[in-house]
Short mmCIF file of C-alpha atoms and ligand atoms in Angstrom, two decimals:
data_model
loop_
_atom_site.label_atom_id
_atom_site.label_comp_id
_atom_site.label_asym_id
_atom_site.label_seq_id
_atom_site.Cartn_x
_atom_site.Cartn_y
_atom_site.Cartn_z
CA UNK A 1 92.63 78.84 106.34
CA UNK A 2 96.32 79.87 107.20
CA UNK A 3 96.99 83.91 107.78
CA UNK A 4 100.08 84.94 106.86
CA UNK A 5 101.30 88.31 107.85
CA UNK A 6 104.00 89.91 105.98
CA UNK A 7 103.90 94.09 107.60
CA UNK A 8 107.06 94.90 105.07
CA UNK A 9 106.62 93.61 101.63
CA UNK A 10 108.58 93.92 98.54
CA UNK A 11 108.68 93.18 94.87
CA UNK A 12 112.07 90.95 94.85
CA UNK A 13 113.59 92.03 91.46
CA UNK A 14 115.91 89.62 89.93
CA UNK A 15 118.70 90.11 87.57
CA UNK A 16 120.95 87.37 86.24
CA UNK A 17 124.37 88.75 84.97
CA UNK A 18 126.91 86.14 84.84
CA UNK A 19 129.71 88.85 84.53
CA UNK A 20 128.32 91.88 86.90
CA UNK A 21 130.95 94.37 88.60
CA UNK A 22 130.69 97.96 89.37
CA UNK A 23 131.40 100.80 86.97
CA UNK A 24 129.72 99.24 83.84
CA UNK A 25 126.77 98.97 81.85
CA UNK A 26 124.42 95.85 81.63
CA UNK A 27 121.47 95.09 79.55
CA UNK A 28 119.58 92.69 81.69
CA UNK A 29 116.05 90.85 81.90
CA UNK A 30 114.47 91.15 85.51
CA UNK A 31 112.40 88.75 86.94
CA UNK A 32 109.86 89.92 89.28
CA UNK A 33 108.39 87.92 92.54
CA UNK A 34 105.83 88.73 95.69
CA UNK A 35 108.62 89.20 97.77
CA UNK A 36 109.00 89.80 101.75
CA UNK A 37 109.31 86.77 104.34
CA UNK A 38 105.33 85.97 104.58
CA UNK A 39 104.65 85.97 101.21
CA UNK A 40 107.51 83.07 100.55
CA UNK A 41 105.62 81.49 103.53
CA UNK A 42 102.16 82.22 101.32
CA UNK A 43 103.28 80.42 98.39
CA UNK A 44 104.84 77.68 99.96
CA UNK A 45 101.81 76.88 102.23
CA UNK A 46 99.67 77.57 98.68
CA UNK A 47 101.75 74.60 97.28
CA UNK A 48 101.37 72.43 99.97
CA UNK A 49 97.59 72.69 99.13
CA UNK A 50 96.37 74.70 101.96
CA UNK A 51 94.14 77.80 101.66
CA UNK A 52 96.14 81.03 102.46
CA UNK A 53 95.15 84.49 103.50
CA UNK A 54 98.19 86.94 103.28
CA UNK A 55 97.95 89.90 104.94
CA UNK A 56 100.03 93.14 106.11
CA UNK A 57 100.60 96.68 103.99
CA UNK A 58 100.65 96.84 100.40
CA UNK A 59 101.28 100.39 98.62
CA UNK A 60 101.17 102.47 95.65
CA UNK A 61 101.64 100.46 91.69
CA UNK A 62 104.13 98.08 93.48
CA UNK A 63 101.44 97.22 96.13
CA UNK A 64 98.74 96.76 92.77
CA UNK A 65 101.56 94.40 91.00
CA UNK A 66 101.99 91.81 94.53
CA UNK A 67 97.96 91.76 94.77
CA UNK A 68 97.54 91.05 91.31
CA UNK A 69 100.52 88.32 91.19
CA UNK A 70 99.27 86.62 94.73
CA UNK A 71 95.90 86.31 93.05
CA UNK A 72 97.01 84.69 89.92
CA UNK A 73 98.81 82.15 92.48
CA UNK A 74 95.45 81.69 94.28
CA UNK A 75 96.77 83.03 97.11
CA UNK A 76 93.69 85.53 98.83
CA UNK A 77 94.73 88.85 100.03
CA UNK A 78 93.59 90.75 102.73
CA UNK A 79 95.79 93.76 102.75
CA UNK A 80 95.56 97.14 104.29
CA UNK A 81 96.42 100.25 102.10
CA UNK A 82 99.80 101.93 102.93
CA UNK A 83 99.91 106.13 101.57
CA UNK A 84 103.65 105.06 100.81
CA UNK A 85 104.73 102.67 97.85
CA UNK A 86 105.81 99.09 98.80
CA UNK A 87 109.42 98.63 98.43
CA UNK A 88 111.36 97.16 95.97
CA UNK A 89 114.77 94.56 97.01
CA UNK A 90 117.21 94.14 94.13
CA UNK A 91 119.37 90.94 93.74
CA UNK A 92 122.02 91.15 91.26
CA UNK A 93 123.11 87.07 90.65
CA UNK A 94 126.62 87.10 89.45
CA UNK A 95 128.46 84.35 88.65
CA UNK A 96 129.18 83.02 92.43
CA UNK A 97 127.99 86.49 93.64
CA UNK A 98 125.16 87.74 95.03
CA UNK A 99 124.65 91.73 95.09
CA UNK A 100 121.48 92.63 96.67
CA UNK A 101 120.18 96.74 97.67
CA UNK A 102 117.05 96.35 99.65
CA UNK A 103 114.92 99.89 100.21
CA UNK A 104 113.98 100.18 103.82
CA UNK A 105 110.31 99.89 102.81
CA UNK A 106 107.34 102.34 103.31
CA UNK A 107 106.76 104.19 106.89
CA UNK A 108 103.49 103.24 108.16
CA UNK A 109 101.35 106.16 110.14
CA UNK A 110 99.55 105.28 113.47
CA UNK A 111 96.69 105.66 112.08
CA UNK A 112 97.15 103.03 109.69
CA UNK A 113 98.65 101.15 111.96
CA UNK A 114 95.31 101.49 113.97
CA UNK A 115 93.70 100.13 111.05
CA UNK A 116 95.45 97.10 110.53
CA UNK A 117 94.82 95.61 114.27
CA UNK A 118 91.54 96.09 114.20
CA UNK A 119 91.74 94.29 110.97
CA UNK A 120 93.48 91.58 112.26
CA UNK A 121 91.46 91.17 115.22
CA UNK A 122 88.95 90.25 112.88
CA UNK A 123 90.65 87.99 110.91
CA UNK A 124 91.77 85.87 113.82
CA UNK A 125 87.83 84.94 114.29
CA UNK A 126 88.52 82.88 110.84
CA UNK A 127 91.84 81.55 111.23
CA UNK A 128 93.70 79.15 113.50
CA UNK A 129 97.07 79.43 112.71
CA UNK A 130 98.98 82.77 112.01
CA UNK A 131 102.45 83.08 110.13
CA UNK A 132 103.79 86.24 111.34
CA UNK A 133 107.25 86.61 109.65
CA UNK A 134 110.04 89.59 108.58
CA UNK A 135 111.00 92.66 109.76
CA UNK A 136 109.01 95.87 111.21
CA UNK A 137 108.49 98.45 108.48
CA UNK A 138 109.80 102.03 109.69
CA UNK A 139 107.06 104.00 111.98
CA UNK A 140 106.27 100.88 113.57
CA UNK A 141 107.67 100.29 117.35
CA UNK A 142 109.29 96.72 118.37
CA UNK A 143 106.21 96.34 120.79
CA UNK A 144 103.61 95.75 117.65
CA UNK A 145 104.64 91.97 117.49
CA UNK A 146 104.43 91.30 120.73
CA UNK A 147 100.42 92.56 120.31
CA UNK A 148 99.81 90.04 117.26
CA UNK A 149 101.22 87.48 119.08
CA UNK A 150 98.69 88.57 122.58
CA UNK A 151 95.71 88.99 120.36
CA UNK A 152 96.74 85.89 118.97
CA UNK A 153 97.14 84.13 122.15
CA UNK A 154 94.23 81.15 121.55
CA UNK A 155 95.22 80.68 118.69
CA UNK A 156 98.91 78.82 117.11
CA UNK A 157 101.05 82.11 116.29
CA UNK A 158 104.08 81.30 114.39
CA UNK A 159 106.40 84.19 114.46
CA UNK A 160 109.73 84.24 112.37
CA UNK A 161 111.59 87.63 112.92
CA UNK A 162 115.14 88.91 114.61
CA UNK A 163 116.96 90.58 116.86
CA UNK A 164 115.37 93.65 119.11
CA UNK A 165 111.78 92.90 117.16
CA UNK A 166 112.04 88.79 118.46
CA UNK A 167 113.29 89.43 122.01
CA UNK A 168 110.26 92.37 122.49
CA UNK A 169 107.54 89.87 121.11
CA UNK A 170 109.09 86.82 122.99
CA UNK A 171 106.47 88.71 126.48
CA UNK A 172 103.87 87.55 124.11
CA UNK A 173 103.97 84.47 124.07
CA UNK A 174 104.21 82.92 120.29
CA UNK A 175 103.35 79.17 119.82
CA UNK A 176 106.32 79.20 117.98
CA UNK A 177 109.53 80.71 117.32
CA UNK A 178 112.12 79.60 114.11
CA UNK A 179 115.80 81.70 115.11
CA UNK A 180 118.42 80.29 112.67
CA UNK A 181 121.85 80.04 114.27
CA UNK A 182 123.42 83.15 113.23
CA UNK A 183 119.82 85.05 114.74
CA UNK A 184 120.17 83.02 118.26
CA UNK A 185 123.90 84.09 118.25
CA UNK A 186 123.21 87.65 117.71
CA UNK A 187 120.41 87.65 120.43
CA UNK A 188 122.56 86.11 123.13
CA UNK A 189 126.35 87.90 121.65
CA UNK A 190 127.92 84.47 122.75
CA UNK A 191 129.45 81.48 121.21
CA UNK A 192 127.26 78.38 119.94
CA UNK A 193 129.86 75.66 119.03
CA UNK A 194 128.38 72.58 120.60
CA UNK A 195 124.89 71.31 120.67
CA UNK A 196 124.53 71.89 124.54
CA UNK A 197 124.85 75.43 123.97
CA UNK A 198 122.70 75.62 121.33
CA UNK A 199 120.02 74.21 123.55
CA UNK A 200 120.85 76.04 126.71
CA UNK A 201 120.74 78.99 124.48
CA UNK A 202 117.35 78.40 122.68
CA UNK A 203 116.02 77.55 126.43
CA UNK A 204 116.68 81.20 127.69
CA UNK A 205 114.31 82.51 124.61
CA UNK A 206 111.79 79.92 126.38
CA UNK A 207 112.24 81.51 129.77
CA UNK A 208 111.65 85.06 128.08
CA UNK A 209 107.87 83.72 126.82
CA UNK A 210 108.53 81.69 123.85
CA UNK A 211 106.21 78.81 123.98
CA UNK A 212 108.13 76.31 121.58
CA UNK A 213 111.38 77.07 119.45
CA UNK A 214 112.50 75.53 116.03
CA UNK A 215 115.93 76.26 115.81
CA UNK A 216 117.03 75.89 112.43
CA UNK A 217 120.54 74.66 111.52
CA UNK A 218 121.14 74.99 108.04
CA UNK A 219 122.58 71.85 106.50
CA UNK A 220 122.90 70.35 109.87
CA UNK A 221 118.70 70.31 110.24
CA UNK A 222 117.44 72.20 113.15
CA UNK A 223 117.06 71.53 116.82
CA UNK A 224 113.16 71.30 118.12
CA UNK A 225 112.38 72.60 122.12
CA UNK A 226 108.57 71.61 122.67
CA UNK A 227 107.33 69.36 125.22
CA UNK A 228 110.75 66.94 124.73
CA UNK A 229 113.73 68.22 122.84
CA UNK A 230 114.47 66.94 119.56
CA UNK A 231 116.95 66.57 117.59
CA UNK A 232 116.57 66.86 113.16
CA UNK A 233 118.95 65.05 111.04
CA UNK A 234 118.79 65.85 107.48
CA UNK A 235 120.66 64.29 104.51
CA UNK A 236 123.12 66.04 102.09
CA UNK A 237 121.82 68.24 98.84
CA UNK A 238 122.71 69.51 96.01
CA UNK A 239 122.05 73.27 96.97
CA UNK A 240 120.95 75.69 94.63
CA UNK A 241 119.89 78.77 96.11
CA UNK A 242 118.79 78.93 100.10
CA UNK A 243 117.30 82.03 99.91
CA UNK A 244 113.87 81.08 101.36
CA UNK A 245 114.42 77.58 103.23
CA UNK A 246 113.72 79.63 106.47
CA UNK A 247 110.53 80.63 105.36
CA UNK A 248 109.32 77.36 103.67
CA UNK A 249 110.20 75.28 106.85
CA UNK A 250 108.09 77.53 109.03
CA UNK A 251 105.20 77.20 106.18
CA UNK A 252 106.05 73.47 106.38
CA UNK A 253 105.90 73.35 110.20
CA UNK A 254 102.03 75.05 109.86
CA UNK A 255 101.34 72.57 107.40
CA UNK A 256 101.73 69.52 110.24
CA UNK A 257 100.05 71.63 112.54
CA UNK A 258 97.42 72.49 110.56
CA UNK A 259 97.13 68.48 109.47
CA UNK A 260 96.97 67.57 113.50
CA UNK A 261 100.08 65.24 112.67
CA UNK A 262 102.30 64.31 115.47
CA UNK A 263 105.34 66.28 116.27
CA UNK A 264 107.91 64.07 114.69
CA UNK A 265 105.79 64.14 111.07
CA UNK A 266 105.66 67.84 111.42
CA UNK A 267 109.35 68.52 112.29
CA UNK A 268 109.74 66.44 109.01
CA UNK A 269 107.46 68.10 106.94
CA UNK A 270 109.30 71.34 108.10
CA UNK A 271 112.92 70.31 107.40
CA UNK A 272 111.89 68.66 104.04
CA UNK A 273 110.60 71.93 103.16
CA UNK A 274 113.48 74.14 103.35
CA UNK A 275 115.67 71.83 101.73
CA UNK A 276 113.50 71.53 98.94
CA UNK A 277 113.44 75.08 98.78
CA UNK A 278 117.36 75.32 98.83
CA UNK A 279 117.34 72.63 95.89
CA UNK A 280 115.48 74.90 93.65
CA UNK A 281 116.61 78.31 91.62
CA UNK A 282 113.49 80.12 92.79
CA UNK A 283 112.90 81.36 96.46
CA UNK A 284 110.11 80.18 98.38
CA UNK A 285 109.26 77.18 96.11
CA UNK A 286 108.96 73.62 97.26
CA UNK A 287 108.40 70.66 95.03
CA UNK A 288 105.76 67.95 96.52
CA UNK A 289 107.09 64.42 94.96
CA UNK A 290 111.12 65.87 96.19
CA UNK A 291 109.13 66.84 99.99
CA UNK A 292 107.76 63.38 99.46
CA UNK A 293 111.41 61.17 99.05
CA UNK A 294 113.08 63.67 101.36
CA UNK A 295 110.94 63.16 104.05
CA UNK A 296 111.72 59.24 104.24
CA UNK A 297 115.68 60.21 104.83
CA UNK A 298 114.37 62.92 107.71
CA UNK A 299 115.72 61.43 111.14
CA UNK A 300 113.80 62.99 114.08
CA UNK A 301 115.57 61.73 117.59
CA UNK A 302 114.71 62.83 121.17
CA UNK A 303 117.34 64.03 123.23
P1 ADP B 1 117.11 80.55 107.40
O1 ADP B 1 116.77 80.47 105.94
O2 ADP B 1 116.04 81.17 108.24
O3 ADP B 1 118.49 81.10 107.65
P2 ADP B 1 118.17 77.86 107.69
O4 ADP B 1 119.33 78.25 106.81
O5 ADP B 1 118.51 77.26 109.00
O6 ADP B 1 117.14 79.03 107.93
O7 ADP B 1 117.31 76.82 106.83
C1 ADP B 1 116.06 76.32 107.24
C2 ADP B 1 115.96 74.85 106.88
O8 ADP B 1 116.15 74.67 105.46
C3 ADP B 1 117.04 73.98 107.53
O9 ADP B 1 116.63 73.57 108.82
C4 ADP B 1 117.14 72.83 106.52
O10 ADP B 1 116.08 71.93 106.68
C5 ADP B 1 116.97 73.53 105.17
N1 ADP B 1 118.27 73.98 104.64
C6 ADP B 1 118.75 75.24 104.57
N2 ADP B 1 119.99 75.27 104.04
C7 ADP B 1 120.31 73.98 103.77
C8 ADP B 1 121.46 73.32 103.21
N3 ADP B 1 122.54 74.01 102.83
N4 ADP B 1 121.43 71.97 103.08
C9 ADP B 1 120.34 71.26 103.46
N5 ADP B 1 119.23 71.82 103.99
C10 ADP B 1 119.21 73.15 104.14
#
């Protein structure tokens, strides 16, 4: 199985309201999803075929209402119970505009902090690769990543989070980390117009303990730094709605690895996932006959 950890959850809450703006009154539908980075990893794994184990806090009705929808999905939880309610993130989709008001999420106490770890310590003796992704929920200090990833260190972690939460894990050591360009730019406050500085820039995250890096480019692919460099060419979409692509090319990515399939298959399977994301309406959905045609159009080069 695949363990996802997702340590900040949320019910994403959708509204659709073609003519939103502030100061008035809408009657609006909401459409409810498992929300938070790991869990779009989950479900994207899930429909890649792949037995999932999603893990993390869950809280309060809102926690109740993600366990129940993950298990309808066939997705296993493994949670540990948070005193405070999971949070809710609200996206308002206008037409052309997208409002969103994200709660900070619930603070986590030491002691169930304590809890979790020793949790996960025992779910690492049943999985090989771990999908750590999203931000730090509040009462949690920047060093807690950098532990999964340690306790993790035998096994493949994949860990997809930013700024001061990414450069304190980076001492240890994840298999794998996935900055997007804006994310690398922020860590390093410095330009990142040309490809040789988008390399020289992933490189220094290398030097700081990352063990491989998938930078991700958007529309322009992503850049790979493993053994060899690579390079990820990706055709032009029709995009829908991105939201996601991040997370369903690192669920992607532990889909080759979990397959044993050579690098170049995997950095396909990975790209072809987050643009199949971005061609759908939902976040963190993938379809598997579009994966299948986009991979053949997937150029993988060394450089
Ligand atoms: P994040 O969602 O973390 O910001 P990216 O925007 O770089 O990450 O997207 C991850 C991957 O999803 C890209 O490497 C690419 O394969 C695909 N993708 C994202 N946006 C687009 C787009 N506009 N056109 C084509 N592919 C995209």
């Amino acid at each position: 199985m695949i363990l996802t950890v997702t340590l900040n959850p949320a019910i994403d809450v959708r509204y659709e309201i073609s003519d939103f703006n502030i100061d008035k009154i809408f009657r609006a539908k909401s459409f409810k999803t498992p929300g938070g980075k790991g869990l779009n990893v989950s479900r994207v794994l899930n429909l890649l075929g792949n037995s999932v184990v999603a893990t993390g806090f869950l809280g309060g009705s809102n926690g109740t209402w993600i366990k129940n929808s993950l298990q309808n999905l066939n997705i296993n939880s493994s949670f540990i119970e948070s005193a405070s309610e999971t949070r809710n993130c609200i996206a308002i989709l206008g037409q052309g505009s997208q409002t969103e008001i994200l709660e900070p999420g619930a603070e986590i106490s030491e002691f169930e902090l304590k809890k979790f770890i020793d949790h996960y310590k025992n779910l690492l003796l049943e999985n090989e690769i771990i999908c750590i992704s999203g931000s730090l929920p509040k009462g949690i200090s920047g060093e807690t990543y950098k532990l999964l990833c340690e306790l993790g260190k035998n096994k493949k972690v994949i860990l997809d989070t930013s700024g001061t939460s990414l450069i304190e894990a980076l001492q240890g050591n994840p298999f794998l980390i996935k900055p997007n360009q804006e994310e690398l730019k922020a860590i390093l406050q410095t330009p990142l117009d040309t490809q040789e500085k988008l390399i020289k820039g992933a490189l220094t995250l290398r030097d700081k303990g990352a063990q491989n890096i998938l930078l991700s480019l958007g529309k322009n692919g992503a850049i790979y730094i493993g053994d060899d460099i690579y390079k990820i060419d990706i055709p032009k979409i029709q995009v829908i709605n991105p939201v996601g692509s991040g997370d369903s090319s690192v669920a992607g990515f532990a889909h080759g690895l979990k397959n044993n399939l050579p690098i170049e298959e995997i950095l396909k399977y990975s790209m072809a996932c987050g643009m199949s994301n971005a061609m759908s309406n939902e976040t963190g959905f993938i379809s598997l006959p579009v994966i299948e045609e986009l991979m053949k159009k997937i150029i993988v080069k060394k450089i």
